[in-house]
XYZ file of C-alpha atoms in Angstrom:
345
model
C -1.983 22.486 -47.805
C -3.049 20.087 -50.581
C -0.984 17.346 -52.112
C 0.935 18.184 -55.252
C 1.232 21.964 -54.757
C 5.013 22.051 -54.909
C 5.779 21.151 -51.304
C 9.404 20.148 -50.814
C 10.625 18.332 -47.734
C 14.272 18.344 -46.682
C 15.696 15.113 -45.307
C 18.055 12.183 -45.802
C 17.875 9.409 -48.378
C 19.048 5.814 -47.900
C 19.261 3.967 -51.250
C 18.422 0.234 -51.217
C 21.147 -1.838 -49.579
C 23.188 1.162 -48.391
C 23.785 2.277 -44.813
C 25.171 5.686 -45.764
C 22.703 8.551 -46.075
C 22.805 11.495 -48.428
C 21.083 14.857 -48.236
C 17.845 14.686 -50.170
C 14.586 16.417 -51.016
C 11.238 14.691 -51.413
C 8.669 16.553 -53.492
C 5.480 16.061 -55.429
C 5.678 15.168 -59.119
C 3.187 14.646 -61.928
C 3.367 10.882 -61.403
C 3.441 10.911 -57.605
C 6.623 11.619 -55.626
C 10.144 12.530 -56.699
C 13.238 11.943 -54.579
C 16.272 14.067 -55.397
C 19.503 13.271 -53.542
C 23.119 14.407 -53.691
C 24.381 10.939 -54.564
C 21.851 9.586 -57.077
C 19.787 10.675 -60.037
C 16.217 11.818 -59.335
C 13.855 8.922 -58.808
C 10.081 8.997 -59.280
C 7.735 6.850 -57.192
C 4.030 6.171 -57.285
C 2.253 7.300 -54.139
C 0.892 3.804 -53.692
C 4.497 2.573 -53.345
C 5.241 4.949 -50.432
C 4.437 4.361 -46.783
C 4.786 7.069 -44.102
C 5.653 6.010 -40.556
C 3.385 7.007 -37.689
C 4.476 9.945 -35.524
C 6.119 9.041 -32.214
C 6.996 12.121 -30.203
C 9.711 14.121 -31.943
C 11.480 11.190 -33.573
C 12.206 11.405 -37.297
C 9.485 10.389 -39.761
C 10.288 7.832 -42.430
C 8.902 7.213 -45.905
C 9.539 3.651 -47.088
C 9.351 2.882 -50.814
C 8.603 -0.452 -52.453
C 12.125 -0.829 -53.905
C 13.744 -0.485 -50.461
C 14.601 3.211 -50.666
C 14.134 5.070 -47.381
C 13.608 8.791 -46.861
C 13.941 10.262 -43.353
C 13.000 13.764 -42.208
C 12.443 15.827 -39.075
C 9.905 18.054 -40.839
C 6.730 16.498 -39.462
C 4.336 19.115 -40.791
C 5.927 19.177 -44.236
C 5.939 15.413 -44.731
C 2.316 15.128 -43.616
C 1.332 17.867 -46.056
C 3.224 16.154 -48.859
C 1.934 12.664 -48.126
C -1.594 13.758 -47.358
C -3.249 14.921 -44.140
C -3.602 12.261 -41.411
C -5.781 13.820 -38.702
C -5.645 10.899 -36.292
C -1.871 10.607 -36.497
C -1.461 14.366 -36.161
C -3.676 14.352 -33.098
C -1.588 11.579 -31.560
C 1.575 13.484 -32.316
C 0.216 16.657 -30.753
C -0.899 14.747 -27.681
C 2.615 13.365 -27.237
C 4.184 16.818 -27.345
C 4.607 18.584 -24.023
C 1.936 21.097 -23.160
C 1.666 23.357 -20.107
C -1.798 21.904 -19.658
C -0.106 18.624 -18.795
C 0.972 20.175 -15.504
C -2.668 20.806 -14.660
C -3.644 17.264 -15.598
C -0.888 15.802 -13.422
C -1.780 18.103 -10.526
C -5.454 17.140 -10.781
C -4.532 13.446 -10.853
C -2.340 13.777 -7.767
C -5.092 15.683 -5.964
C -7.602 12.988 -6.903
C -5.370 10.229 -5.567
C -4.830 12.194 -2.359
C -8.587 12.619 -1.874
C -9.141 8.901 -2.438
C -6.488 8.012 0.143
C -7.797 10.616 2.587
C -11.522 9.921 2.349
C -12.528 7.021 0.092
C -10.048 4.430 1.379
C -10.802 4.952 5.105
C -14.536 4.795 4.362
C -14.159 1.546 2.418
C -11.967 0.091 5.171
C -14.596 0.948 7.791
C -17.367 -0.701 5.762
C -15.240 -3.789 5.095
C -14.359 -4.147 8.788
C -17.990 -3.745 9.822
C -19.163 -6.356 7.313
C -16.546 -9.001 8.164
C -18.096 -11.923 10.062
C -16.395 -13.339 13.131
C -15.844 -16.624 11.302
C -13.451 -14.850 8.914
C -11.672 -13.119 11.804
C -11.250 -16.444 13.562
C -9.817 -18.007 10.409
C -7.314 -15.159 10.093
C -6.293 -15.771 13.719
C -5.743 -19.478 13.136
C -3.753 -18.918 9.945
C -1.563 -16.251 11.519
C -0.946 -18.272 14.670
C -0.035 -21.330 12.601
C 2.643 -19.373 10.744
C 3.970 -17.763 13.926
C 4.169 -21.141 15.666
C 6.248 -22.505 12.801
C 8.481 -19.479 12.280
C 8.723 -17.568 15.569
C 7.240 -19.235 18.618
C 8.077 -22.211 20.792
C 5.914 -23.763 23.471
C 5.583 -21.738 26.653
C 7.776 -22.577 29.616
C 5.559 -20.758 32.119
C 4.231 -22.917 34.927
C 0.551 -23.765 35.135
C 0.238 -21.617 38.266
C 1.786 -18.593 36.542
C -0.448 -19.031 33.510
C -3.496 -19.262 35.770
C -2.483 -16.095 37.637
C -2.073 -14.131 34.406
C -5.269 -15.563 32.950
C -7.135 -14.299 36.013
C -5.875 -10.789 35.265
C -6.960 -11.173 31.645
C -10.440 -12.339 32.665
C -10.808 -9.351 34.995
C -10.048 -7.076 32.041
C -12.520 -8.923 29.817
C -15.227 -8.478 32.428
C -14.901 -4.699 32.104
C -15.555 -4.682 28.365
C -19.011 -3.603 27.181
C -21.253 -6.566 26.386
C -21.067 -6.061 22.619
C -17.244 -5.986 22.668
C -17.069 -9.039 24.896
C -19.438 -11.168 22.803
C -18.496 -10.017 19.307
C -15.031 -11.611 19.392
C -13.704 -15.038 20.326
C -11.473 -13.725 23.090
C -8.632 -15.925 24.235
C -5.189 -15.635 25.838
C -2.297 -17.811 24.663
C 1.245 -18.103 26.025
C 4.309 -18.661 23.868
C 8.082 -18.543 24.147
C 8.661 -15.623 21.784
C 12.417 -15.999 21.428
C 13.739 -12.830 19.831
C 10.468 -10.974 20.382
C 11.451 -10.402 24.000
C 8.879 -9.070 26.493
C 5.886 -8.564 24.261
C 2.263 -9.311 23.458
C 0.264 -9.285 20.237
C -3.406 -9.095 19.312
C -5.034 -10.844 16.350
C -8.242 -9.614 14.658
C -10.502 -12.395 15.911
C -9.798 -11.785 19.598
C -6.694 -13.893 20.249
C -4.049 -12.255 22.439
C -0.582 -13.829 22.580
C 1.775 -13.087 25.464
C 5.446 -14.047 25.436
C 7.086 -15.758 28.401
C 9.646 -12.955 28.569
C 6.971 -10.421 29.512
C 6.535 -12.302 32.776
C 10.139 -13.324 33.396
C 11.405 -9.773 32.794
C 8.946 -7.985 35.103
C 6.757 -10.316 37.220
C 4.588 -7.235 37.739
C 0.826 -7.858 37.744
C -0.090 -4.203 37.136
C 2.326 -4.053 34.199
C 0.931 -7.298 32.764
C -2.597 -5.931 33.144
C -1.624 -2.748 31.312
C -0.029 -4.589 28.383
C -2.942 -7.026 28.061
C -5.419 -4.141 28.305
C -3.556 -2.402 25.502
C -3.814 -5.506 23.306
C -7.521 -5.851 24.070
C -7.829 -2.274 22.851
C -6.366 -3.334 19.502
C -8.904 -6.169 19.327
C -12.033 -4.224 20.219
C -11.083 -1.227 18.069
C -10.388 -3.703 15.220
C -7.017 -2.185 14.431
C -5.517 -5.375 13.015
C -8.333 -5.898 10.528
C -8.256 -2.220 9.556
C -4.539 -2.371 8.809
C -5.002 -5.574 6.830
C -7.789 -4.127 4.696
C -5.957 -0.842 4.196
C -3.056 -2.807 2.707
C -5.295 -4.552 0.158
C -6.201 -1.523 -1.943
C -9.499 -0.103 -3.139
C -10.245 -2.708 -5.830
C -10.080 -5.658 -3.439
C -12.048 -3.771 -0.787
C -14.878 -2.999 -3.204
C -14.976 -6.644 -4.273
C -15.010 -7.763 -0.651
C -17.831 -5.398 0.312
C -19.800 -6.551 -2.743
C -19.501 -10.131 -1.528
C -16.982 -11.292 -4.126
C -14.904 -13.503 -1.864
C -13.293 -15.398 -4.701
C -10.055 -17.383 -4.453
C -7.768 -14.358 -4.803
C -9.448 -12.380 -2.034
C -9.669 -15.413 0.213
C -5.974 -16.123 -0.286
C -5.110 -12.587 0.794
C -7.473 -12.498 3.760
C -6.728 -15.924 5.109
C -2.977 -15.897 4.562
C -1.601 -15.008 7.954
C 1.703 -13.833 6.516
C 0.030 -10.664 5.241
C -0.984 -9.678 8.757
C 2.490 -10.384 10.114
C 4.006 -7.846 7.716
C 1.840 -4.977 8.986
C 2.351 -2.526 11.817
C -0.202 -0.518 13.740
C -0.342 3.184 12.990
C 0.552 5.819 15.559
C -3.143 6.637 15.966
C -3.993 2.988 16.609
C -1.285 2.719 19.247
C -2.571 5.785 21.077
C -6.156 4.509 20.937
C -5.057 1.150 22.354
C -3.127 2.920 25.121
C -6.234 4.893 26.087
C -8.388 1.762 26.071
C -5.786 -0.092 28.128
C -5.725 2.646 30.780
C -9.514 2.558 31.132
C -9.647 -1.237 31.339
C -6.876 -1.549 33.912
C -8.423 1.118 36.130
C -11.929 -0.355 35.828
C -10.566 -3.825 36.651
C -8.816 -2.514 39.777
C -5.219 -2.461 38.515
C -2.789 0.452 38.596
C -2.191 1.968 35.117
C 1.221 3.040 36.375
C 2.213 -0.517 35.461
C 1.632 0.214 31.769
C 3.624 3.429 32.105
C 6.494 1.448 33.648
C 6.520 -0.849 30.619
C 7.007 2.095 28.260
C 9.635 3.593 30.574
C 11.487 0.307 30.187
C 11.012 0.386 26.393
C 12.444 3.914 26.291
C 15.454 2.801 28.334
C 16.006 -0.051 25.868
C 16.331 2.481 23.059
C 12.979 1.829 21.362
C 12.636 5.098 19.520
C 9.445 6.513 18.067
C 8.980 10.087 16.971
C 7.782 11.097 13.534
C 9.946 8.511 11.793
C 8.194 5.592 13.461
C 4.764 4.030 13.229
C 4.808 3.859 17.039
C 4.689 6.959 19.235
C 7.792 7.551 21.321
C 7.651 5.203 24.356
C 8.698 7.966 26.737
C 5.864 10.162 25.492
C 3.466 7.244 25.808
C 4.451 6.731 29.439
C 3.791 10.417 30.152
C 0.434 10.307 28.344
C -0.617 7.200 30.293
C 0.185 8.860 33.611
C -1.743 11.964 32.583
C -4.741 9.879 31.498
C -4.653 8.002 34.802
C -4.656 11.283 36.743
C -7.614 12.497 34.692
C -9.436 9.241 35.351
C -9.836 8.515 31.613
């Protein structure tokens, strides 16, 4: 439709300085535009004195005149025809309107994100873990331990003899690791009073394993200690901690890391131990560490039943797993450990 062909647009007129609106019609005239309202005489305007607002969804369109008069209408097509075609604005308006095709776009976007999470992210994590030098792992260990010593741990109260006895068990387990797993990491065992952590142990990405005093005072069971330490060595050698850390960073940071862009932001994230403290191993990682722990304890001459006893105890304490937890159910883990031991895994 061309301008000036008699198009009339219904709407509301707001005279200058008035808040009250009156029913009005805006139409083409010989001199430009004519506004006819219920409350005022017809008023002619030059087209150069009129400005049409941009379309925003289904909100009303407004024509502002130089003298302060305002005309408002919900007839988008009519006002565009009267004021002159505006292809770009019309396209924007159409794009803002709901279309069934939007469902397809959203579905495709969700599917794309799912594929990235399912395939691209794990692949990037694996490459990032593989390319991380031991010096970075060791720095992460030191940073994390420093924070834990300030916020969680106290000095160990275990006697030198007890520490030496447990360290002997740990060294027996280390001796059963393949050469590449034994030399790739800076393995070390530390003892701490864990306070509220209770009987526990933790593994850091660089090879540091921390055992709480309560793990010994609660059980004083060498086979159980061997099983727990073997489990933590499984986390180290399978690089679960680093994998969880990198998975939390997101694809952008991982790509930058793999490309060698270890700028200040990335370094802050990687070397800030607090990030690692906020993470938890996945159910798959826990099962893998259990399997590795069973093999190590058996190869080192210890009874994997000790590890099973630890998870029996955890189940009795009410540590629940199941689908709602990142950790498998401790009772199920005890059963799986006993089955693996019978199979000689």
